[in-house]
PDB file of C-alpha atoms in Angstrom:
ATOM      1  CA  MET A   1      -0.776   8.947   2.505  1.00  0.00           C
ATOM      2  CA  THR A   2      -0.172   9.565   5.904  1.00  0.00           C
ATOM      3  CA  VAL A   3       2.306   7.711   8.067  1.00  0.00           C
ATOM      4  CA  THR A   4       0.890   8.342  11.536  1.00  0.00           C
ATOM      5  CA  THR A   5       2.633   8.054  14.909  1.00  0.00           C
ATOM      6  CA  ASP A   6       0.283   5.381  15.717  1.00  0.00           C
ATOM      7  CA  THR A   7       1.018   1.708  16.225  1.00  0.00           C
ATOM      8  CA  LYS A   8      -1.306  -1.186  16.125  1.00  0.00           C
ATOM      9  CA  GLU A   9      -0.524  -4.641  17.718  1.00  0.00           C
ATOM     10  CA  VAL A  10      -1.970  -6.866  15.131  1.00  0.00           C
ATOM     11  CA  ALA A  11      -3.222 -10.547  16.202  1.00  0.00           C
ATOM     12  CA  ASN A  12      -0.047 -12.370  15.185  1.00  0.00           C
ATOM     13  CA  GLY A  13       1.771 -10.522  18.075  1.00  0.00           C
ATOM     14  CA  ILE A  14       3.695  -7.827  15.747  1.00  0.00           C
ATOM     15  CA  THR A  15       3.474  -4.120  16.461  1.00  0.00           C
ATOM     16  CA  ALA A  16       3.137  -2.311  13.041  1.00  0.00           C
ATOM     17  CA  ARG A  17       3.093   1.108  12.001  1.00  0.00           C
ATOM     18  CA  VAL A  18      -0.318   2.677  10.995  1.00  0.00           C
ATOM     19  CA  VAL A  19      -0.230   4.270   7.607  1.00  0.00           C
ATOM     20  CA  ARG A  20      -3.364   5.995   6.459  1.00  0.00           C
ATOM     21  CA  ASP A  21      -4.169   5.934   2.599  1.00  0.00           C
ATOM     22  CA  THR A  22      -7.149   8.239   1.696  1.00  0.00           C
ATOM     23  CA  VAL A  23      -8.432   8.455  -1.930  1.00  0.00           C
ATOM     24  CA  PHE A  24     -10.369  11.725  -3.152  1.00  0.00           C
ATOM     25  CA  ARG A  25     -12.151  12.147  -6.189  1.00  0.00           C
ATOM     26  CA  GLY A  26     -12.613  15.900  -6.236  1.00  0.00           C
ATOM     27  CA  ASP A  27     -13.592  16.792  -2.533  1.00  0.00           C
ATOM     28  CA  SER A  28     -15.294  13.673  -1.871  1.00  0.00           C
ATOM     29  CA  ILE A  29     -13.617  10.473  -0.059  1.00  0.00           C
ATOM     30  CA  ILE A  30     -14.100   7.383  -2.258  1.00  0.00           C
ATOM     31  CA  GLU A  31     -11.709   4.956  -0.289  1.00  0.00           C
ATOM     32  CA  ASP A  32     -10.076   5.398   3.254  1.00  0.00           C
ATOM     33  CA  THR A  33      -7.777   2.757   4.558  1.00  0.00           C
ATOM     34  CA  PHE A  34      -5.452   2.208   7.633  1.00  0.00           C
ATOM     35  CA  ASP A  35      -2.647  -0.151   6.432  1.00  0.00           C
ATOM     36  CA  TRP A  36      -0.251  -1.993   9.125  1.00  0.00           C
ATOM     37  CA  TYR A  37       3.425  -2.195   8.166  1.00  0.00           C
ATOM     38  CA  ALA A  38       6.271  -3.376  10.010  1.00  0.00           C
ATOM     39  CA  GLN A  39      10.029  -3.779   8.952  1.00  0.00           C
ATOM     40  CA  ASP A  40      12.183  -7.112  10.205  1.00  0.00           C
ATOM     41  CA  GLY A  41      15.840  -7.136  11.221  1.00  0.00           C
ATOM     42  CA  GLN A  42      16.960  -8.084   7.465  1.00  0.00           C
ATOM     43  CA  GLY A  43      15.105  -4.795   6.158  1.00  0.00           C
ATOM     44  CA  ALA A  44      11.947  -6.429   4.595  1.00  0.00           C
ATOM     45  CA  ILE A  45       8.853  -4.395   4.926  1.00  0.00           C
ATOM     46  CA  TRP A  46       5.739  -6.578   5.928  1.00  0.00           C
ATOM     47  CA  TYR A  47       2.117  -5.813   5.258  1.00  0.00           C
ATOM     48  CA  LEU A  48       0.172  -7.021   8.024  1.00  0.00           C
ATOM     49  CA  GLY A  49      -3.578  -6.180   7.031  1.00  0.00           C
ATOM     50  CA  GLU A  50      -5.894  -3.134   6.681  1.00  0.00           C
ATOM     51  CA  ASP A  51      -8.975  -1.760   7.728  1.00  0.00           C
ATOM     52  CA  THR A  52     -10.629  -0.328   4.603  1.00  0.00           C
ATOM     53  CA  ALA A  53     -13.690   1.362   3.548  1.00  0.00           C
ATOM     54  CA  GLU A  54     -15.265   2.402   0.198  1.00  0.00           C
ATOM     55  CA  PHE A  55     -17.443   5.467   0.182  1.00  0.00           C
ATOM     56  CA  GLU A  56     -20.582   6.851  -1.738  1.00  0.00           C
ATOM     57  CA  ASN A  57     -22.116  10.099  -0.958  1.00  0.00           C
ATOM     58  CA  GLY A  58     -20.109   9.995   2.309  1.00  0.00           C
ATOM     59  CA  ALA A  59     -21.322   6.884   3.440  1.00  0.00           C
ATOM     60  CA  ILE A  60     -19.305   3.484   3.858  1.00  0.00           C
ATOM     61  CA  VAL A  61     -20.886   1.195   1.102  1.00  0.00           C
ATOM     62  CA  SER A  62     -18.049  -1.525   1.385  1.00  0.00           C
ATOM     63  CA  THR A  63     -15.203  -3.008   3.900  1.00  0.00           C
ATOM     64  CA  SER A  64     -14.367  -5.720   1.492  1.00  0.00           C
ATOM     65  CA  GLY A  65     -10.616  -6.327   1.459  1.00  0.00           C
ATOM     66  CA  SER A  66     -10.217  -5.662   5.163  1.00  0.00           C
ATOM     67  CA  PHE A  67      -8.032  -8.317   6.988  1.00  0.00           C
ATOM     68  CA  GLU A  68      -5.430  -8.782   9.912  1.00  0.00           C
ATOM     69  CA  ALA A  69      -2.610 -11.294   9.774  1.00  0.00           C
ATOM     70  CA  GLY A  70      -3.358 -13.868  12.406  1.00  0.00           C
ATOM     71  CA  VAL A  71      -7.255 -13.558  12.325  1.00  0.00           C
ATOM     72  CA  ASN A  72      -9.385 -16.209  10.157  1.00  0.00           C
ATOM     73  CA  GLY A  73      -6.337 -17.637   8.289  1.00  0.00           C
ATOM     74  CA  ALA A  74      -5.033 -14.188   7.079  1.00  0.00           C
ATOM     75  CA  LEU A  75      -1.502 -14.201   6.830  1.00  0.00           C
ATOM     76  CA  PRO A  76       1.032 -11.427   6.430  1.00  0.00           C
ATOM     77  CA  GLY A  77       2.723 -10.459   3.170  1.00  0.00           C
ATOM     78  CA  ILE A  78       5.804  -8.752   1.789  1.00  0.00           C
ATOM     79  CA  ALA A  79       5.198  -5.045   0.802  1.00  0.00           C
ATOM     80  CA  ILE A  80       9.038  -4.620  -0.299  1.00  0.00           C
ATOM     81  CA  PRO A  81      11.541  -7.646  -0.154  1.00  0.00           C
ATOM     82  CA  ALA A  82      14.765  -6.996   1.944  1.00  0.00           C
ATOM     83  CA  ASP A  83      17.274  -7.425  -1.007  1.00  0.00           C
ATOM     84  CA  PRO A  84      14.925  -6.988  -3.949  1.00  0.00           C
ATOM     85  CA  ALA A  85      16.264  -8.626  -7.351  1.00  0.00           C
ATOM     86  CA  PRO A  86      14.471  -8.934 -10.677  1.00  0.00           C
ATOM     87  CA  GLY A  87      12.490 -12.141 -11.060  1.00  0.00           C
ATOM     88  CA  MET A  88      11.843 -12.379  -7.260  1.00  0.00           C
ATOM     89  CA  LYS A  89       8.021 -13.250  -6.775  1.00  0.00           C
ATOM     90  CA  TYR A  90       6.176 -12.837  -3.505  1.00  0.00           C
ATOM     91  CA  ARG A  91       2.668 -12.604  -1.759  1.00  0.00           C
ATOM     92  CA  GLN A  92       1.998  -9.130  -0.797  1.00  0.00           C
ATOM     93  CA  GLU A  93      -1.341  -9.880   1.174  1.00  0.00           C
ATOM     94  CA  TYR A  94      -3.442 -13.191   1.703  1.00  0.00           C
ATOM     95  CA  TYR A  95      -6.989 -13.578   3.092  1.00  0.00           C
ATOM     96  CA  GLN A  96      -8.729 -16.090   0.991  1.00  0.00           C
ATOM     97  CA  GLY A  97     -11.205 -14.815  -1.417  1.00  0.00           C
ATOM     98  CA  GLU A  98     -10.749 -11.104   0.168  1.00  0.00           C
ATOM     99  CA  ALA A  99      -7.042  -9.866  -0.188  1.00  0.00           C
ATOM    100  CA  GLU A 100      -4.862 -11.951  -2.467  1.00  0.00           C
ATOM    101  CA  ASP A 101      -2.219  -9.368  -3.819  1.00  0.00           C
ATOM    102  CA  ASN A 102       1.037 -10.617  -5.358  1.00  0.00           C
ATOM    103  CA  GLY A 103       4.308  -8.826  -6.431  1.00  0.00           C
ATOM    104  CA  GLU A 104       7.138  -9.511  -8.657  1.00  0.00           C
ATOM    105  CA  ILE A 105      10.527  -7.403  -8.808  1.00  0.00           C
ATOM    106  CA  LEU A 106      11.116  -6.421 -12.402  1.00  0.00           C
ATOM    107  CA  SER A 107      14.113  -3.929 -12.154  1.00  0.00           C
ATOM    108  CA  ILE A 108      16.017  -2.225  -9.520  1.00  0.00           C
ATOM    109  CA  ALA A 109      17.552   0.367 -11.809  1.00  0.00           C
ATOM    110  CA  GLU A 110      15.080   2.440 -13.246  1.00  0.00           C
ATOM    111  CA  MET A 111      14.395   6.391 -13.583  1.00  0.00           C
ATOM    112  CA  VAL A 112      11.336   8.137 -12.939  1.00  0.00           C
ATOM    113  CA  ASP A 113      10.237  12.001 -13.044  1.00  0.00           C
ATOM    114  CA  VAL A 114       7.358  12.785 -10.812  1.00  0.00           C
ATOM    115  CA  PRO A 115       6.225  16.146  -9.484  1.00  0.00           C
ATOM    116  CA  LEU A 116       8.491  16.054  -6.452  1.00  0.00           C
ATOM    117  CA  GLY A 117      11.527  15.377  -8.602  1.00  0.00           C
ATOM    118  CA  HIS A 118      13.705  13.072 -10.611  1.00  0.00           C
ATOM    119  CA  PHE A 119      14.649   9.730  -8.902  1.00  0.00           C
ATOM    120  CA  ASP A 120      17.452   7.068 -10.050  1.00  0.00           C
ATOM    121  CA  SER A 121      18.073   3.452  -8.899  1.00  0.00           C
ATOM    122  CA  VAL A 122      14.270   3.049  -8.511  1.00  0.00           C
ATOM    123  CA  LEU A 123      12.693  -0.219  -7.722  1.00  0.00           C
ATOM    124  CA  LEU A 124       9.901  -1.412 -10.202  1.00  0.00           C
ATOM    125  CA  THR A 125       7.294  -3.934  -9.371  1.00  0.00           C
ATOM    126  CA  LYS A 126       4.644  -5.463 -11.320  1.00  0.00           C
ATOM    127  CA  ASP A 127       1.543  -6.187  -9.108  1.00  0.00           C
ATOM    128  CA  THR A 128      -1.128  -8.490  -9.531  1.00  0.00           C
ATOM    129  CA  ILE A 129      -4.201  -9.770  -7.768  1.00  0.00           C
ATOM    130  CA  THR A 130      -5.057 -13.605  -7.855  1.00  0.00           C
ATOM    131  CA  ILE A 131      -8.835 -13.149  -7.221  1.00  0.00           C
ATOM    132  CA  ASP A 132      -9.101 -10.230  -9.862  1.00  0.00           C
ATOM    133  CA  PRO A 133      -6.827 -11.384 -12.842  1.00  0.00           C
ATOM    134  CA  GLU A 134      -7.587  -8.388 -14.998  1.00  0.00           C
ATOM    135  CA  VAL A 135      -5.847  -6.075 -12.643  1.00  0.00           C
ATOM    136  CA  LEU A 136      -2.074  -5.035 -13.199  1.00  0.00           C
ATOM    137  CA  GLU A 137      -0.373  -2.124 -11.717  1.00  0.00           C
ATOM    138  CA  TYR A 138       3.311  -0.934 -12.001  1.00  0.00           C
ATOM    139  CA  LYS A 139       4.882   0.704  -8.987  1.00  0.00           C
ATOM    140  CA  LEU A 140       7.996   2.439  -8.929  1.00  0.00           C
ATOM    141  CA  TYR A 141       9.647   2.933  -5.449  1.00  0.00           C
ATOM    142  CA  ALA A 142      12.588   5.459  -4.612  1.00  0.00           C
ATOM    143  CA  ARG A 143      14.955   4.488  -1.836  1.00  0.00           C
ATOM    144  CA  ASP A 144      14.580   6.326   1.397  1.00  0.00           C
ATOM    145  CA  VAL A 145      11.005   7.759   0.114  1.00  0.00           C
ATOM    146  CA  GLY A 146       8.825   4.951  -0.725  1.00  0.00           C
ATOM    147  CA  PRO A 147       6.167   4.822  -3.463  1.00  0.00           C
ATOM    148  CA  VAL A 148       6.717   7.564  -5.997  1.00  0.00           C
ATOM    149  CA  LEU A 149       4.674   6.319  -9.083  1.00  0.00           C
ATOM    150  CA  THR A 150       1.822   3.867  -9.627  1.00  0.00           C
ATOM    151  CA  LEU A 151       0.543   3.247 -13.039  1.00  0.00           C
ATOM    152  CA  ASP A 152      -2.795   1.012 -13.722  1.00  0.00           C
ATOM    153  CA  VAL A 153      -1.957  -0.981 -16.700  1.00  0.00           C
ATOM    154  CA  SER A 154      -4.790  -3.116 -16.608  1.00  0.00           C
ATOM    155  CA  GLY A 155      -8.388  -2.900 -14.616  1.00  0.00           C
ATOM    156  CA  GLY A 156      -8.270   0.755 -14.091  1.00  0.00           C
ATOM    157  CA  ALA A 157      -7.044   3.908 -15.705  1.00  0.00           C
ATOM    158  CA  GLY A 158      -5.524   5.567 -12.542  1.00  0.00           C
ATOM    159  CA  ARG A 159      -2.025   7.113 -12.374  1.00  0.00           C
ATOM    160  CA  ALA A 160      -0.694   8.215  -8.830  1.00  0.00           C
ATOM    161  CA  GLU A 161       2.379  10.258  -8.561  1.00  0.00           C
ATOM    162  CA  LEU A 162       4.202  11.698  -5.390  1.00  0.00           C
ATOM    163  CA  VAL A 163       3.723  15.357  -5.292  1.00  0.00           C
ATOM    164  CA  ARG A 164       5.138  16.570  -2.114  1.00  0.00           C
ATOM    165  CA  MET A 165       6.399  15.156   1.211  1.00  0.00           C
ATOM    166  CA  GLU A 166       5.725  16.935   4.408  1.00  0.00           C
ATOM    167  CA  THR A 167       6.260  16.369   8.113  1.00  0.00           C
ATOM    168  CA  VAL A 168       2.846  16.278   9.663  1.00  0.00           C
ATOM    169  CA  SER A 169       1.943  16.863  13.452  1.00  0.00           C
ATOM    170  CA  ASP A 170       1.260  14.127  15.903  1.00  0.00           C
ATOM    171  CA  GLY A 171      -2.433  12.834  15.572  1.00  0.00           C
ATOM    172  CA  SER A 172      -2.456  13.502  11.811  1.00  0.00           C
ATOM    173  CA  GLY A 173      -4.397  11.000   9.901  1.00  0.00           C
ATOM    174  CA  THR A 174      -5.898   9.243  13.091  1.00  0.00           C
ATOM    175  CA  GLY A 175      -9.627  10.259  12.909  1.00  0.00           C
ATOM    176  CA  PRO A 176     -11.978   7.752  12.091  1.00  0.00           C
ATOM    177  CA  LEU A 177     -12.614   6.047   8.453  1.00  0.00           C
ATOM    178  CA  GLY A 178     -14.077   8.694   6.305  1.00  0.00           C
ATOM    179  CA  GLN A 179     -12.973  11.727   8.775  1.00  0.00           C
ATOM    180  CA  PRO A 180      -9.172  12.003   8.328  1.00  0.00           C
ATOM    181  CA  HIS A 181      -7.542  14.889  10.141  1.00  0.00           C
TER     182      HIS A 181
END
């Protein structure tokens, strides 16, 4: 993941930060996404859409799941509520039939160890997809850091851990999909 210096004004009129999320298998890109986030005055982090591409042998094979809040009925969602509390349920993204992710706060007091280190008072979410009910992920977020651990519980067998954080130069992560800098 690269938090770029780029912003994008999405169709609903909000200026969002562009975050690039690139997934590799070995040296090959299998998914590359520009995600758009903004934070409101109360502290909630909103998810305003994504331009995503899946790759096989270096070629784009699908852009399914791409959406922009304010276009064709797509709505923004909440990535992280302002004051998370166990039991809160929220929509993370909504574009009917393409992007229908949901979140639920399970705990705000977890601990986690990842290669970067140990974190206390970690937020734990349960993430599901309405249009793919077999998928279940648990995500752990550390204050002032962001996502530190993602566990695919059902519908996949992945585990993503925060290994390092570094400041990158301006322009990092801004190349076209499939060609990150």
